[in-house]
Amino acid sequence: MRGKKVLIVLLVLSVAMLGGVFFLKTQLDKRDAKEQTVVDGQGLPDGADGGEVSGDAKDGDGKDGSKDGTGEQADGQDGAEEVDPTYAITSFDPTHTKETKPSRMMEYTNIMVNGKVLSSAQKYKAKERIEFETGDKYTQMEGVLTFRGNNFRDMPAYGKAKMKKYKMKKLWTVGTRSVTIAGQYWSGNGWTGQPLLIHWPRETKKHMNMEEWAKEDDDLVEAIHASLDGYIYFTDIYSGKATRPAMNTGFVFKGAGALDPRGYPILYVGSGYNSSAGTSRAFIIDLIHCKVMYEYGCQDPFSLRGNLSFFDSSSLVDAETDTLIQPGENGILYLMKLNTKYDEKKGKVSVKPKHIVKWRYKGKRNGSGSYWYGMEDSAAIYKGYLYIADNGGHLMCLNLNKLKLKWVQDILDDSNSTPVLSVEDGKLYLYISTSFHKGWRSSSSADIPIWKIDAENGEIIWKTSYNCQSVEGNSGGVQSTIAVGHYSLDDYIYVTVSKCDGLHRGRMVALKKKNGKKAWEQKGAYTWSSPVCVYNSKEGGKDVVIYAKSDSHLMMLDGITGETLYDYSMGSGNVEASPAVYNNILVIGTRGCRIFGFKLK
């Protein structure tokens, strides 16, 4: 009898175990069914020499939880997976239409590999194929690691704010500096000036030149601000305390820079103007010791724009191939095999770029005395295809693995607006606008289109235009980057248009993605600062749009209705820089020599 009972018990346990296995397999199958598969159609790369990838790609080991500015424990960190808009692309095969055929606008392009210019008979193919997935997969680190967050340039806010009152509470301010170079005055943070926000793992911080309290604080999120005054500032986003001494480079920084998406302690940043420290150039900085490891781009003889060496664009890094991708205002796109080595336990990081590829172009109206070469905006990338606008009115789609233009669209004017990629009904589109450079098309006013463009072939889906004015050195039009809405704001894009109601006035406009029609707009002081969509929580509440104006007001608007929810005056000083958000903390710099930290309540 006892034997039968034992047998029955064993049978019951076996059935339970089999049921558990079946349940686990079912859950895994469901997860696998949700994963996206995108076929590119390009062949495997070969051709130009390149080094092997060095260093182990390390994912960030993020921690849950964060602090607010009063020392209280804030709501738990939602994690990167929760900031996951719909990115399901069903087809993608870039080509061109008759209107966007590159030869209509381009005279020629050139490629240089390790100092040697390829002849027209030589075809370039990357040895290691560059493949970027959708923007949500750019990094597993917690934070905003490049301008507008990722390779789609669509997420300058990380996590969820979980607001209830829809107010902004100033937590802290940090003073910055100013500098005058050859009669040119630079102060605080200007265009684009976005901070980089990162939650470093404890093991990474261990060897950094950080304050001891910062190393010990597992909830620490560091804001890194490359500023016009030549300093790079490091700040705790919750308290405003300096996490380490500011790094004085002596070079003017206009762009946001970028952090390594693998979590390596590396900063990539370019100077935007010549200075007393020398001619402008781009830098790769070791963030363990805050020292320059490598610099490039200074008076590059491959440039068709002479000795100009400015780098406002925020770079991207392809983690799989260890490749830095950096556009320059000198008209050169740099692809650089970094040969990165990072030993986290010893606290050592190094790069040794050896395989350096440069691509340049000559448009049919470039160099004509008005339309310039050069790229000041930041590139968006998907599946080895790079999208970028230039100073000569070209919007380009470039195959990075062959360095061939797939299509070129005429966008009329000098553009500082970074293209933003958006997935809608399984197709990939981009949104972009342009500046009004006085004297090129007009000396009085000009129409500034906001475009929706098919990312596969460059075809214009729709455009909505605003008539703008301009002045030398302070252009009108759209100097900002468009914010593409997700979640409850998924039907809209948000764009700031400057000098469209007079030289000191502008508009914040919400347009419908479907047809470009105006949903709402708000008039006021103009802005070059890019708007940010801040998402509240899955439990409900308003998703909002936050932007800053030239009169120093920071605005929080209902993203659907345009209603002003909160208006905060930051005092004096123009605001050109774009904000970044981590959960419910917003950080922004001003030309008034102050960096602000706000809690969104």
mmCIF file with all atom_site columns, C-alpha atoms in Angstrom, residues 99-210:
data_model
loop_
_atom_site.group_PDB
_atom_site.id
_atom_site.type_symbol
_atom_site.label_atom_id
_atom_site.label_alt_id
_atom_site.label_comp_id
_atom_site.label_asym_id
_atom_site.label_entity_id
_atom_site.label_seq_id
_atom_site.pdbx_PDB_ins_code
_atom_site.Cartn_x
_atom_site.Cartn_y
_atom_site.Cartn_z
_atom_site.occupancy
_atom_site.B_iso_or_equiv
_atom_site.pdbx_formal_charge
_atom_site.auth_seq_id
_atom_site.auth_comp_id
_atom_site.auth_asym_id
_atom_site.auth_atom_id
_atom_site.pdbx_PDB_model_num
ATOM 1   C CA . GLU A 1 99  ? 12.842 63.219 -58.381 1.00 0.00 ? 99  GLU A CA 1
ATOM 2   C CA . THR A 1 100 ? 15.339 61.954 -55.773 1.00 0.00 ? 100 THR A CA 1
ATOM 3   C CA . LYS A 1 101 ? 17.934 60.408 -58.070 1.00 0.00 ? 101 LYS A CA 1
ATOM 4   C CA . PRO A 1 102 ? 21.290 61.539 -56.577 1.00 0.00 ? 102 PRO A CA 1
ATOM 5   C CA . SER A 1 103 ? 22.719 62.703 -59.931 1.00 0.00 ? 103 SER A CA 1
ATOM 6   C CA . ARG A 1 104 ? 20.041 65.427 -60.111 1.00 0.00 ? 104 ARG A CA 1
ATOM 7   C CA . MET A 1 105 ? 21.702 67.314 -57.257 1.00 0.00 ? 105 MET A CA 1
ATOM 8   C CA . MET A 1 106 ? 25.185 65.813 -56.900 1.00 0.00 ? 106 MET A CA 1
ATOM 9   C CA . GLU A 1 107 ? 28.283 66.278 -59.069 1.00 0.00 ? 107 GLU A CA 1
ATOM 10  C CA . TYR A 1 108 ? 30.382 63.622 -57.401 1.00 0.00 ? 108 TYR A CA 1
ATOM 11  C CA . THR A 1 109 ? 31.385 61.897 -54.167 1.00 0.00 ? 109 THR A CA 1
ATOM 12  C CA . ASN A 1 110 ? 34.825 60.696 -53.024 1.00 0.00 ? 110 ASN A CA 1
ATOM 13  C CA . ILE A 1 111 ? 36.032 58.074 -50.575 1.00 0.00 ? 111 ILE A CA 1
ATOM 14  C CA . MET A 1 112 ? 39.351 58.007 -48.733 1.00 0.00 ? 112 MET A CA 1
ATOM 15  C CA . VAL A 1 113 ? 40.507 54.836 -46.973 1.00 0.00 ? 113 VAL A CA 1
ATOM 16  C CA . ASN A 1 114 ? 43.501 55.151 -44.644 1.00 0.00 ? 114 ASN A CA 1
ATOM 17  C CA . GLY A 1 115 ? 44.737 58.252 -46.424 1.00 0.00 ? 115 GLY A CA 1
ATOM 18  C CA . LYS A 1 116 ? 44.283 56.977 -49.988 1.00 0.00 ? 116 LYS A CA 1
ATOM 19  C CA . VAL A 1 117 ? 41.526 58.326 -52.240 1.00 0.00 ? 117 VAL A CA 1
ATOM 20  C CA . LEU A 1 118 ? 39.781 55.555 -54.165 1.00 0.00 ? 118 LEU A CA 1
ATOM 21  C CA . SER A 1 119 ? 39.543 55.959 -57.915 1.00 0.00 ? 119 SER A CA 1
ATOM 22  C CA . SER A 1 120 ? 36.167 56.061 -59.667 1.00 0.00 ? 120 SER A CA 1
ATOM 23  C CA . ALA A 1 121 ? 36.790 52.497 -60.791 1.00 0.00 ? 121 ALA A CA 1
ATOM 24  C CA . GLN A 1 122 ? 37.258 51.214 -57.227 1.00 0.00 ? 122 GLN A CA 1
ATOM 25  C CA . LYS A 1 123 ? 34.143 50.153 -55.360 1.00 0.00 ? 123 LYS A CA 1
ATOM 26  C CA . TYR A 1 124 ? 34.025 50.439 -51.599 1.00 0.00 ? 124 TYR A CA 1
ATOM 27  C CA . LYS A 1 125 ? 32.480 47.752 -49.414 1.00 0.00 ? 125 LYS A CA 1
ATOM 28  C CA . ALA A 1 126 ? 32.863 47.705 -45.659 1.00 0.00 ? 126 ALA A CA 1
ATOM 29  C CA . LYS A 1 127 ? 34.661 44.649 -44.348 1.00 0.00 ? 127 LYS A CA 1
ATOM 30  C CA . GLU A 1 128 ? 32.402 44.562 -41.279 1.00 0.00 ? 128 GLU A CA 1
ATOM 31  C CA . ARG A 1 129 ? 28.793 45.283 -42.039 1.00 0.00 ? 129 ARG A CA 1
ATOM 32  C CA . ILE A 1 130 ? 27.260 48.209 -40.160 1.00 0.00 ? 130 ILE A CA 1
ATOM 33  C CA . GLU A 1 131 ? 23.774 47.320 -38.936 1.00 0.00 ? 131 GLU A CA 1
ATOM 34  C CA . PHE A 1 132 ? 21.679 49.565 -36.727 1.00 0.00 ? 132 PHE A CA 1
ATOM 35  C CA . GLU A 1 133 ? 18.396 48.268 -35.363 1.00 0.00 ? 133 GLU A CA 1
ATOM 36  C CA . THR A 1 134 ? 15.492 50.463 -34.312 1.00 0.00 ? 134 THR A CA 1
ATOM 37  C CA . GLY A 1 135 ? 16.076 53.291 -31.861 1.00 0.00 ? 135 GLY A CA 1
ATOM 38  C CA . ASP A 1 136 ? 14.895 51.394 -28.791 1.00 0.00 ? 136 ASP A CA 1
ATOM 39  C CA . LYS A 1 137 ? 17.786 48.954 -29.264 1.00 0.00 ? 137 LYS A CA 1
ATOM 40  C CA . TYR A 1 138 ? 20.593 51.517 -29.558 1.00 0.00 ? 138 TYR A CA 1
ATOM 41  C CA . THR A 1 139 ? 21.751 51.032 -25.963 1.00 0.00 ? 139 THR A CA 1
ATOM 42  C CA . GLN A 1 140 ? 20.875 49.064 -22.860 1.00 0.00 ? 140 GLN A CA 1
ATOM 43  C CA . MET A 1 141 ? 22.308 51.777 -20.634 1.00 0.00 ? 141 MET A CA 1
ATOM 44  C CA . GLU A 1 142 ? 19.890 53.908 -18.621 1.00 0.00 ? 142 GLU A CA 1
ATOM 45  C CA . GLY A 1 143 ? 19.872 57.479 -19.832 1.00 0.00 ? 143 GLY A CA 1
ATOM 46  C CA . VAL A 1 144 ? 20.114 59.810 -22.824 1.00 0.00 ? 144 VAL A CA 1
ATOM 47  C CA . LEU A 1 145 ? 23.480 59.001 -24.403 1.00 0.00 ? 145 LEU A CA 1
ATOM 48  C CA . THR A 1 146 ? 23.441 61.052 -27.600 1.00 0.00 ? 146 THR A CA 1
ATOM 49  C CA . PHE A 1 147 ? 21.518 63.965 -29.080 1.00 0.00 ? 147 PHE A CA 1
ATOM 50  C CA . ARG A 1 148 ? 17.842 63.002 -28.916 1.00 0.00 ? 148 ARG A CA 1
ATOM 51  C CA . GLY A 1 149 ? 18.692 59.700 -27.296 1.00 0.00 ? 149 GLY A CA 1
ATOM 52  C CA . ASN A 1 150 ? 19.360 57.159 -30.057 1.00 0.00 ? 150 ASN A CA 1
ATOM 53  C CA . ASN A 1 151 ? 19.930 56.461 -33.754 1.00 0.00 ? 151 ASN A CA 1
ATOM 54  C CA . PHE A 1 152 ? 16.294 57.344 -34.596 1.00 0.00 ? 152 PHE A CA 1
ATOM 55  C CA . ARG A 1 153 ? 16.759 60.679 -32.773 1.00 0.00 ? 153 ARG A CA 1
ATOM 56  C CA . ASP A 1 154 ? 13.292 60.282 -31.275 1.00 0.00 ? 154 ASP A CA 1
ATOM 57  C CA . MET A 1 155 ? 13.769 59.808 -27.513 1.00 0.00 ? 155 MET A CA 1
ATOM 58  C CA . PRO A 1 156 ? 15.375 62.667 -25.525 1.00 0.00 ? 156 PRO A CA 1
ATOM 59  C CA . ALA A 1 157 ? 13.393 61.567 -22.451 1.00 0.00 ? 157 ALA A CA 1
ATOM 60  C CA . TYR A 1 158 ? 14.281 58.321 -20.660 1.00 0.00 ? 158 TYR A CA 1
ATOM 61  C CA . GLY A 1 159 ? 11.733 56.504 -18.497 1.00 0.00 ? 159 GLY A CA 1
ATOM 62  C CA . LYS A 1 160 ? 8.420  57.848 -17.205 1.00 0.00 ? 160 LYS A CA 1
ATOM 63  C CA . ALA A 1 161 ? 7.755  61.031 -15.238 1.00 0.00 ? 161 ALA A CA 1
ATOM 64  C CA . LYS A 1 162 ? 4.676  59.854 -13.290 1.00 0.00 ? 162 LYS A CA 1
ATOM 65  C CA . MET A 1 163 ? 3.404  63.417 -12.819 1.00 0.00 ? 163 MET A CA 1
ATOM 66  C CA . LYS A 1 164 ? 0.242  64.233 -10.885 1.00 0.00 ? 164 LYS A CA 1
ATOM 67  C CA . LYS A 1 165 ? 0.252  68.034 -10.568 1.00 0.00 ? 165 LYS A CA 1
ATOM 68  C CA . TYR A 1 166 ? 1.884  68.891 -13.912 1.00 0.00 ? 166 TYR A CA 1
ATOM 69  C CA . LYS A 1 167 ? 4.242  71.406 -12.396 1.00 0.00 ? 167 LYS A CA 1
ATOM 70  C CA . MET A 1 168 ? 7.979  71.980 -12.553 1.00 0.00 ? 168 MET A CA 1
ATOM 71  C CA . LYS A 1 169 ? 9.930  72.507 -9.348  1.00 0.00 ? 169 LYS A CA 1
ATOM 72  C CA . LYS A 1 170 ? 13.407 73.987 -9.610  1.00 0.00 ? 170 LYS A CA 1
ATOM 73  C CA . LEU A 1 171 ? 15.784 71.735 -7.713  1.00 0.00 ? 171 LEU A CA 1
ATOM 74  C CA . TRP A 1 172 ? 19.117 73.438 -8.362  1.00 0.00 ? 172 TRP A CA 1
ATOM 75  C CA . THR A 1 173 ? 21.195 75.668 -10.604 1.00 0.00 ? 173 THR A CA 1
ATOM 76  C CA . VAL A 1 174 ? 24.868 75.412 -11.507 1.00 0.00 ? 174 VAL A CA 1
ATOM 77  C CA . GLY A 1 175 ? 26.877 78.386 -12.706 1.00 0.00 ? 175 GLY A CA 1
ATOM 78  C CA . THR A 1 176 ? 28.867 78.171 -15.936 1.00 0.00 ? 176 THR A CA 1
ATOM 79  C CA . ARG A 1 177 ? 31.248 80.617 -17.606 1.00 0.00 ? 177 ARG A CA 1
ATOM 80  C CA . SER A 1 178 ? 31.695 82.780 -20.693 1.00 0.00 ? 178 SER A CA 1
ATOM 81  C CA . VAL A 1 179 ? 34.579 83.427 -23.058 1.00 0.00 ? 179 VAL A CA 1
ATOM 82  C CA . THR A 1 180 ? 35.337 85.909 -25.843 1.00 0.00 ? 180 THR A CA 1
ATOM 83  C CA . ILE A 1 181 ? 37.355 84.662 -28.818 1.00 0.00 ? 181 ILE A CA 1
ATOM 84  C CA . ALA A 1 182 ? 38.356 87.008 -31.629 1.00 0.00 ? 182 ALA A CA 1
ATOM 85  C CA . GLY A 1 183 ? 35.516 89.333 -30.671 1.00 0.00 ? 183 GLY A CA 1
ATOM 86  C CA . GLN A 1 184 ? 32.954 86.516 -30.561 1.00 0.00 ? 184 GLN A CA 1
ATOM 87  C CA . TYR A 1 185 ? 31.193 86.137 -27.194 1.00 0.00 ? 185 TYR A CA 1
ATOM 88  C CA . TRP A 1 186 ? 30.258 82.627 -26.054 1.00 0.00 ? 186 TRP A CA 1
ATOM 89  C CA . SER A 1 187 ? 28.368 81.995 -22.823 1.00 0.00 ? 187 SER A CA 1
ATOM 90  C CA . GLY A 1 188 ? 26.856 79.028 -21.029 1.00 0.00 ? 188 GLY A CA 1
ATOM 91  C CA . ASN A 1 189 ? 25.087 76.512 -23.240 1.00 0.00 ? 189 ASN A CA 1
ATOM 92  C CA . GLY A 1 190 ? 23.799 77.278 -26.718 1.00 0.00 ? 190 GLY A CA 1
ATOM 93  C CA . TRP A 1 191 ? 22.470 75.351 -29.704 1.00 0.00 ? 191 TRP A CA 1
ATOM 94  C CA . THR A 1 192 ? 22.229 72.340 -29.487 1.00 0.00 ? 192 THR A CA 1
ATOM 95  C CA . GLY A 1 193 ? 23.650 72.119 -25.986 1.00 0.00 ? 193 GLY A CA 1
ATOM 96  C CA . GLN A 1 194 ? 21.677 69.071 -24.812 1.00 0.00 ? 194 GLN A CA 1
ATOM 97  C CA . PRO A 1 195 ? 23.048 67.382 -21.676 1.00 0.00 ? 195 PRO A CA 1
ATOM 98  C CA . LEU A 1 196 ? 23.949 63.705 -21.720 1.00 0.00 ? 196 LEU A CA 1
ATOM 99  C CA . LEU A 1 197 ? 22.384 61.750 -18.844 1.00 0.00 ? 197 LEU A CA 1
ATOM 100 C CA . ILE A 1 198 ? 23.687 58.389 -17.651 1.00 0.00 ? 198 ILE A CA 1
ATOM 101 C CA . HIS A 1 199 ? 23.196 56.012 -14.740 1.00 0.00 ? 199 HIS A CA 1
ATOM 102 C CA . TRP A 1 200 ? 26.684 54.539 -14.379 1.00 0.00 ? 200 TRP A CA 1
ATOM 103 C CA . PRO A 1 201 ? 27.071 51.061 -12.820 1.00 0.00 ? 201 PRO A CA 1
ATOM 104 C CA . ARG A 1 202 ? 29.013 51.062 -9.542  1.00 0.00 ? 202 ARG A CA 1
ATOM 105 C CA . GLU A 1 203 ? 31.857 49.005 -11.023 1.00 0.00 ? 203 GLU A CA 1
ATOM 106 C CA . THR A 1 204 ? 32.344 51.561 -13.810 1.00 0.00 ? 204 THR A CA 1
ATOM 107 C CA . LYS A 1 205 ? 32.391 54.495 -11.359 1.00 0.00 ? 205 LYS A CA 1
ATOM 108 C CA . LYS A 1 206 ? 34.877 52.757 -9.087  1.00 0.00 ? 206 LYS A CA 1
ATOM 109 C CA . HIS A 1 207 ? 37.937 54.016 -10.948 1.00 0.00 ? 207 HIS A CA 1
ATOM 110 C CA . MET A 1 208 ? 36.546 57.350 -12.197 1.00 0.00 ? 208 MET A CA 1
ATOM 111 C CA . ASN A 1 209 ? 37.880 60.692 -10.968 1.00 0.00 ? 209 ASN A CA 1
ATOM 112 C CA . MET A 1 210 ? 34.551 61.148 -9.177  1.00 0.00 ? 210 MET A CA 1
#
